[in-house]
Amino acid sequence: MQTSITAVHRLMPGGWGNIGFFALVTMVLLGFLAPLLLDLSPYRIGAELLVPPSWNPLSAPILGTDDLGRDMFARLVYGARCSLGIGFVVVAVSLVVGVGLGLLAGVYGGWLDAVIMRLVDLLMCLPSILLAIVIVAVLGSGLVNAVVAVTIIGIPRFVRVVRSVAIQEMQKTYVMAAFASGSSRFRVLWSEVLPNCVPPVIVQAALGFSDAILEIAALGFLGLGAKPPVAEWGAMLADARPFIESHPLLVVMPGVCILITVLSFNLVGDALRDRLDPKLARL
Amino acid sequence: MILSVKNLCIAIDGKPAVRDLTFSVAAGEVLGVVGESGCGKSMVNMALMGLLPDGVSASAERMEACGIDLLRARSRDWRALRGGNMAMIFQNPMSALNPCLTIERQLTESVLHTHGGMSRASARAEALRLLDRVGIAHASARLKSYPHELSGGMAQRIMIAMAVASAPQLLIADEPTTALDVTVQAQILQLLEEIRQDTGMAMMMVSHDIGVIEQCAHRVQVMYSGQIVESGNVGEVIASPRHPYTRGLVAAQPGRNGQRPKSRLTTIDGSVIPITEEVEGCRFRSRCSRTDHHCVQPPTMQRTEANSHRESRCHW
Amino acid sequence: MSLVSMPSADTNEVVLRVENLCKVFRLPGARGQVFNALNQLNLAVTRGRTLAVVGESGSGKSTMAQLIMKLQRPSAGRVSLRMDSGMRDVADLPARDLYRKVQMVFQDPYASLNPRQRIWRIVSAPLCNYENLSRDERRQRALHYLHQVGLGETQLHAFPYMLSGGQRQRVNIARALATNPEILILDEPLSALDVSVQAQIINLLQDLQRDLGLTYIFISHDIAVVRHFADQVLVMKSGDMVEWGDVDQVLENPSQAYTRQLLGSMPGRPRDLPVRKELINVMAGG
């Protein structure tokens, strides 16, 4: 028991980050457990349209229904699942690709570094949402293509962070010691440099999560991401736009969900940065 | 007495670290402080300058410098004291200088701090005089330099110039030559000695290097794990150390006591007890080769000879 | 008499030779300006002995070490090493063979250990470049080398920050021993350590030399340590060789003015001060 408590304690980012951490845990539990435990049907079109929320957990619909009579609570829960799932895929793929490219650039240097970094500069000099629109326009709209676009946008942040850490690491005496004991460049990359990239990458991953969710929502809002009837927060926002004056809660609720999730990830990311960076300096 | 301290205790997060330090420095005297890393010598300097970091607190029965009671000093008094009667130089002169400002800017700053109403031009003239005093050639050209254009020795000379700008009565030198080459170290020690003879200021020279202390100090106090374990005249203490720790420290230096080349050096077994750790009895007991039942009692500083000023924290 | 016993048969066998070694750096910014880090260095190192390299910062002593270790490319000249087949140019040797023979201990015991690796992993890392080892084998071998430097099981699973400065330097030495080298380049291994710890490491290095027949190239700025520890000494100044010879000869009867200045700068008893003052003034003037 003692060990599990300390394990949880070590996971917690501390300070304001704890609030974000709990909000995220709640969000994940809701998104992934609620559909299993409750009978939720986000796609069933009901007869009663635009029912106001009952705010009572015992009488459905808790959060009312939308313009097609679909249960808002169910749609928001499925939206959480969609956003978090997409965020995870986006971050995982862009992290692996970005860390790989960053390590190659930082450890090998030379022309490889030049090529990788110019590509990254190219990606970064365009506004990210514009770039996503271009990519989606080329690949065709749809959730999968939106994910591909957001993933590509997510790569540069990892490349830059990892490259700068790798360049610093390459100056360290223990890297020289590794070379002096016959290690190849790849071995140095793998066993000396990579482990030291972990803390900043974790921080970037948390922040990347929130950016990915925002961008997917933005693309959904623009009609370039999730297509109806998929329950996705951004698309829900867009669908509810005509009712913003008569039924503002239809817009507010997915908006608040996006806000809470993004804010939580940012809180966690900032707290992790505070916690991991001084540790890096102290060790 | 320029500096007089009685029973100074410093605690880190409430845990005692430096214990019952009693010492004094007379005008024109150089007190050497020897100790290994982690013995608390830097913390004592910080306490004397009122620069202890958060979470570290000092208490004492008496702590007076240049006639001012440091225990009652307010932040205004501290500021006057630091730029006036007391000055400090550090181990790494490069990091103590602001890399973005010219030497002129930084040096005239210290001059103006001392002489409030001085004009820019006369502050500059004073800065030139100070650079000349610390042996920097082509002083007017050097004023325009930035710290990165200087060698380590030159930077330390400039730190000394800034420190002596206010003609302090006490200079605290915290490992001032540790980062420098031996030949430069010799020059800096020489310079400090000359300035001391000219101005009659007192110095507290902190170093881990017994050779440095031996060369420039009159009296020495040896610190171990937050306590003074031995004090006295430099020559006597190093020639015939009384405390087992001092004895070990002196013997561990190659080339002392006529050791034969390639022979085994005497070492002190074990490692330093963390400064905040509580120990029953003598703090050196676990590493000492001569222990008996007396060592379970906390030892006090005792005169080693009836009519001398030597003291040792050991009953042997 | 606890003098180190010398292997009698091949006392004078040269294991490492440096000929006309030069290293020139192009200065950044200024076009065509160069900096001579090392100038025409000639040197021979004898088996089982200690060669001390003395000089101030910028004298080229670390550059020399890195050139021997092939961590930098020389601008001119060559380094040759005694292999089973005779003297071989280091430039033609595969890195694997070179690093089996020559290893290096770095100055800063804090910076030279990766903070995120456990000690067993650090010590056994060199082995993995030569053999395929399981985790258990790696730990076994690491423990063997830790025992050689006076550490033990307690340190095996520690992280570097848990160790004291002296223990870290021992780990550095253990790592260097892991490929069973014949030559150890010690780049200021004592300068970051406290005096009492310094003495422990000197004793350890002397013991290892006696037990394993190691040859040392010992880079230092501390003349007292050199006098105690080395057989031969090379004095360097701004990339140039100043003096090279047996320790007693060079340090007792220096033939060069710079060596005398260096000796005069050693801190110590004030009775030598008049002489020292004169030397210091000579230096300050020059």
PDB file of N, CA and C in Angstrom, chain B residues 66-114:
ATOM      1  N   CYS B  66      33.221  45.637  12.493  1.00  0.00           N
ATOM      2  CA  CYS B  66      33.522  47.059  12.359  1.00  0.00           C
ATOM      3  C   CYS B  66      32.646  47.891  13.297  1.00  0.00           C
ATOM      4  N   GLY B  67      32.431  47.397  14.491  1.00  0.00           N
ATOM      5  CA  GLY B  67      31.681  48.164  15.474  1.00  0.00           C
ATOM      6  C   GLY B  67      30.178  48.128  15.295  1.00  0.00           C
ATOM      7  N   ILE B  68      29.692  47.322  14.353  1.00  0.00           N
ATOM      8  CA  ILE B  68      28.247  47.267  14.139  1.00  0.00           C
ATOM      9  C   ILE B  68      27.736  45.899  14.578  1.00  0.00           C
ATOM     10  N   ASP B  69      26.660  45.880  15.292  1.00  0.00           N
ATOM     11  CA  ASP B  69      26.083  44.631  15.755  1.00  0.00           C
ATOM     12  C   ASP B  69      25.298  43.988  14.613  1.00  0.00           C
ATOM     13  N   LEU B  70      25.850  42.926  14.055  1.00  0.00           N
ATOM     14  CA  LEU B  70      25.220  42.297  12.892  1.00  0.00           C
ATOM     15  C   LEU B  70      23.896  41.625  13.256  1.00  0.00           C
ATOM     16  N   LEU B  71      23.749  41.267  14.526  1.00  0.00           N
ATOM     17  CA  LEU B  71      22.519  40.585  14.925  1.00  0.00           C
ATOM     18  C   LEU B  71      21.330  41.531  14.862  1.00  0.00           C
ATOM     19  N   ARG B  72      21.590  42.858  15.020  1.00  0.00           N
ATOM     20  CA  ARG B  72      20.488  43.813  15.013  1.00  0.00           C
ATOM     21  C   ARG B  72      20.435  44.604  13.719  1.00  0.00           C
ATOM     22  N   ALA B  73      21.333  44.285  12.779  1.00  0.00           N
ATOM     23  CA  ALA B  73      21.406  45.108  11.568  1.00  0.00           C
ATOM     24  C   ALA B  73      20.147  44.963  10.738  1.00  0.00           C
ATOM     25  N   ARG B  74      19.635  46.106  10.230  1.00  0.00           N
ATOM     26  CA  ARG B  74      18.509  46.061   9.303  1.00  0.00           C
ATOM     27  C   ARG B  74      19.067  46.059   7.891  1.00  0.00           C
ATOM     28  N   SER B  75      18.183  45.920   6.918  1.00  0.00           N
ATOM     29  CA  SER B  75      18.695  45.765   5.560  1.00  0.00           C
ATOM     30  C   SER B  75      19.458  47.017   5.116  1.00  0.00           C
ATOM     31  N   ARG B  76      19.075  48.206   5.650  1.00  0.00           N
ATOM     32  CA  ARG B  76      19.815  49.425   5.282  1.00  0.00           C
ATOM     33  C   ARG B  76      21.246  49.365   5.846  1.00  0.00           C
ATOM     34  N   ASP B  77      21.358  48.892   7.090  1.00  0.00           N
ATOM     35  CA  ASP B  77      22.685  48.774   7.688  1.00  0.00           C
ATOM     36  C   ASP B  77      23.548  47.788   6.914  1.00  0.00           C
ATOM     37  N   TRP B  78      22.929  46.669   6.523  1.00  0.00           N
ATOM     38  CA  TRP B  78      23.661  45.656   5.773  1.00  0.00           C
ATOM     39  C   TRP B  78      24.218  46.243   4.489  1.00  0.00           C
ATOM     40  N   ARG B  79      23.356  47.013   3.783  1.00  0.00           N
ATOM     41  CA  ARG B  79      23.817  47.559   2.503  1.00  0.00           C
ATOM     42  C   ARG B  79      25.000  48.488   2.709  1.00  0.00           C
ATOM     43  N   ALA B  80      24.913  49.321   3.762  1.00  0.00           N
ATOM     44  CA  ALA B  80      26.010  50.236   4.036  1.00  0.00           C
ATOM     45  C   ALA B  80      27.278  49.461   4.380  1.00  0.00           C
ATOM     46  N   LEU B  81      27.086  48.401   5.145  1.00  0.00           N
ATOM     47  CA  LEU B  81      28.218  47.604   5.603  1.00  0.00           C
ATOM     48  C   LEU B  81      28.891  46.889   4.436  1.00  0.00           C
ATOM     49  N   ARG B  82      28.077  46.282   3.571  1.00  0.00           N
ATOM     50  CA  ARG B  82      28.626  45.453   2.489  1.00  0.00           C
ATOM     51  C   ARG B  82      29.424  46.267   1.495  1.00  0.00           C
ATOM     52  N   GLY B  83      28.890  47.418   1.113  1.00  0.00           N
ATOM     53  CA  GLY B  83      29.653  48.219   0.153  1.00  0.00           C
ATOM     54  C   GLY B  83      30.657  49.117   0.828  1.00  0.00           C
ATOM     55  N   GLY B  84      30.706  49.077   2.174  1.00  0.00           N
ATOM     56  CA  GLY B  84      31.557  50.017   2.879  1.00  0.00           C
ATOM     57  C   GLY B  84      32.675  49.340   3.640  1.00  0.00           C
ATOM     58  N   ASN B  85      32.364  48.937   4.869  1.00  0.00           N
ATOM     59  CA  ASN B  85      33.418  48.417   5.723  1.00  0.00           C
ATOM     60  C   ASN B  85      33.775  46.968   5.443  1.00  0.00           C
ATOM     61  N   MET B  86      32.856  46.267   4.804  1.00  0.00           N
ATOM     62  CA  MET B  86      33.108  44.853   4.551  1.00  0.00           C
ATOM     63  C   MET B  86      32.986  44.579   3.058  1.00  0.00           C
ATOM     64  N   ALA B  87      33.854  43.742   2.527  1.00  0.00           N
ATOM     65  CA  ALA B  87      33.739  43.387   1.119  1.00  0.00           C
ATOM     66  C   ALA B  87      34.076  41.913   0.984  1.00  0.00           C
ATOM     67  N   MET B  88      33.675  41.343  -0.145  1.00  0.00           N
ATOM     68  CA  MET B  88      33.879  39.910  -0.310  1.00  0.00           C
ATOM     69  C   MET B  88      34.308  39.629  -1.742  1.00  0.00           C
ATOM     70  N   ILE B  89      35.229  38.716  -1.916  1.00  0.00           N
ATOM     71  CA  ILE B  89      35.542  38.240  -3.265  1.00  0.00           C
ATOM     72  C   ILE B  89      35.307  36.737  -3.319  1.00  0.00           C
ATOM     73  N   PHE B  90      34.989  36.275  -4.520  1.00  0.00           N
ATOM     74  CA  PHE B  90      34.486  34.902  -4.645  1.00  0.00           C
ATOM     75  C   PHE B  90      35.441  34.012  -5.429  1.00  0.00           C
ATOM     76  N   GLN B  91      35.087  32.728  -5.413  1.00  0.00           N
ATOM     77  CA  GLN B  91      35.911  31.731  -6.100  1.00  0.00           C
ATOM     78  C   GLN B  91      35.943  31.944  -7.602  1.00  0.00           C
ATOM     79  N   ASN B  92      34.776  32.194  -8.187  1.00  0.00           N
ATOM     80  CA  ASN B  92      34.733  32.271  -9.634  1.00  0.00           C
ATOM     81  C   ASN B  92      34.461  33.703 -10.094  1.00  0.00           C
ATOM     82  N   PRO B  93      35.529  34.447 -10.393  1.00  0.00           N
ATOM     83  CA  PRO B  93      35.343  35.864 -10.720  1.00  0.00           C
ATOM     84  C   PRO B  93      34.497  36.056 -11.967  1.00  0.00           C
ATOM     85  N   MET B  94      34.560  35.092 -12.881  1.00  0.00           N
ATOM     86  CA  MET B  94      33.821  35.247 -14.131  1.00  0.00           C
ATOM     87  C   MET B  94      32.313  35.299 -13.888  1.00  0.00           C
ATOM     88  N   SER B  95      31.837  34.458 -12.969  1.00  0.00           N
ATOM     89  CA  SER B  95      30.393  34.456 -12.754  1.00  0.00           C
ATOM     90  C   SER B  95      29.983  35.564 -11.793  1.00  0.00           C
ATOM     91  N   ALA B  96      30.959  36.194 -11.127  1.00  0.00           N
ATOM     92  CA  ALA B  96      30.607  37.290 -10.227  1.00  0.00           C
ATOM     93  C   ALA B  96      30.539  38.619 -10.967  1.00  0.00           C
ATOM     94  N   LEU B  97      31.049  38.654 -12.208  1.00  0.00           N
ATOM     95  CA  LEU B  97      30.950  39.874 -13.013  1.00  0.00           C
ATOM     96  C   LEU B  97      29.767  39.737 -13.962  1.00  0.00           C
ATOM     97  N   ASN B  98      29.081  40.836 -14.196  1.00  0.00           N
ATOM     98  CA  ASN B  98      27.946  40.805 -15.129  1.00  0.00           C
ATOM     99  C   ASN B  98      28.472  40.789 -16.562  1.00  0.00           C
ATOM    100  N   PRO B  99      28.157  39.733 -17.326  1.00  0.00           N
ATOM    101  CA  PRO B  99      28.739  39.596 -18.664  1.00  0.00           C
ATOM    102  C   PRO B  99      28.275  40.661 -19.652  1.00  0.00           C
ATOM    103  N   CYS B 100      27.173  41.340 -19.368  1.00  0.00           N
ATOM    104  CA  CYS B 100      26.617  42.277 -20.341  1.00  0.00           C
ATOM    105  C   CYS B 100      27.113  43.703 -20.151  1.00  0.00           C
ATOM    106  N   LEU B 101      27.813  43.978 -19.066  1.00  0.00           N
ATOM    107  CA  LEU B 101      28.234  45.355 -18.789  1.00  0.00           C
ATOM    108  C   LEU B 101      29.749  45.473 -18.888  1.00  0.00           C
ATOM    109  N   THR B 102      30.203  46.652 -19.309  1.00  0.00           N
ATOM    110  CA  THR B 102      31.648  46.862 -19.389  1.00  0.00           C
ATOM    111  C   THR B 102      32.229  46.940 -17.977  1.00  0.00           C
ATOM    112  N   ILE B 103      33.556  46.770 -17.928  1.00  0.00           N
ATOM    113  CA  ILE B 103      34.249  46.875 -16.652  1.00  0.00           C
ATOM    114  C   ILE B 103      34.037  48.275 -16.076  1.00  0.00           C
ATOM    115  N   GLU B 104      34.065  49.291 -16.939  1.00  0.00           N
ATOM    116  CA  GLU B 104      33.895  50.668 -16.480  1.00  0.00           C
ATOM    117  C   GLU B 104      32.578  50.830 -15.724  1.00  0.00           C
ATOM    118  N   ARG B 105      31.499  50.340 -16.363  1.00  0.00           N
ATOM    119  CA  ARG B 105      30.177  50.431 -15.765  1.00  0.00           C
ATOM    120  C   ARG B 105      30.154  49.797 -14.376  1.00  0.00           C
ATOM    121  N   GLN B 106      30.734  48.583 -14.269  1.00  0.00           N
ATOM    122  CA  GLN B 106      30.648  47.842 -13.017  1.00  0.00           C
ATOM    123  C   GLN B 106      31.548  48.434 -11.948  1.00  0.00           C
ATOM    124  N   LEU B 107      32.694  48.923 -12.381  1.00  0.00           N
ATOM    125  CA  LEU B 107      33.645  49.457 -11.406  1.00  0.00           C
ATOM    126  C   LEU B 107      33.193  50.831 -10.903  1.00  0.00           C
ATOM    127  N   THR B 108      32.721  51.683 -11.801  1.00  0.00           N
ATOM    128  CA  THR B 108      32.257  53.003 -11.353  1.00  0.00           C
ATOM    129  C   THR B 108      31.025  52.852 -10.468  1.00  0.00           C
ATOM    130  N   GLU B 109      30.249  51.817 -10.734  1.00  0.00           N
ATOM    131  CA  GLU B 109      29.097  51.517  -9.873  1.00  0.00           C
ATOM    132  C   GLU B 109      29.540  51.363  -8.419  1.00  0.00           C
ATOM    133  N   SER B 110      30.588  50.536  -8.212  1.00  0.00           N
ATOM    134  CA  SER B 110      31.064  50.335  -6.837  1.00  0.00           C
ATOM    135  C   SER B 110      31.633  51.626  -6.278  1.00  0.00           C
ATOM    136  N   VAL B 111      32.325  52.402  -7.136  1.00  0.00           N
ATOM    137  CA  VAL B 111      32.912  53.665  -6.661  1.00  0.00           C
ATOM    138  C   VAL B 111      31.804  54.611  -6.222  1.00  0.00           C
ATOM    139  N   LEU B 112      30.775  54.719  -7.051  1.00  0.00           N
ATOM    140  CA  LEU B 112      29.682  55.646  -6.737  1.00  0.00           C
ATOM    141  C   LEU B 112      28.908  55.198  -5.504  1.00  0.00           C
ATOM    142  N   HIS B 113      28.851  53.884  -5.307  1.00  0.00           N
ATOM    143  CA  HIS B 113      28.174  53.364  -4.125  1.00  0.00           C
ATOM    144  C   HIS B 113      28.855  53.885  -2.864  1.00  0.00           C
ATOM    145  N   THR B 114      30.195  53.949  -2.899  1.00  0.00           N
ATOM    146  CA  THR B 114      30.936  54.424  -1.735  1.00  0.00           C
ATOM    147  C   THR B 114      30.885  55.948  -1.627  1.00  0.00           C
TER     148      THR B 114
END
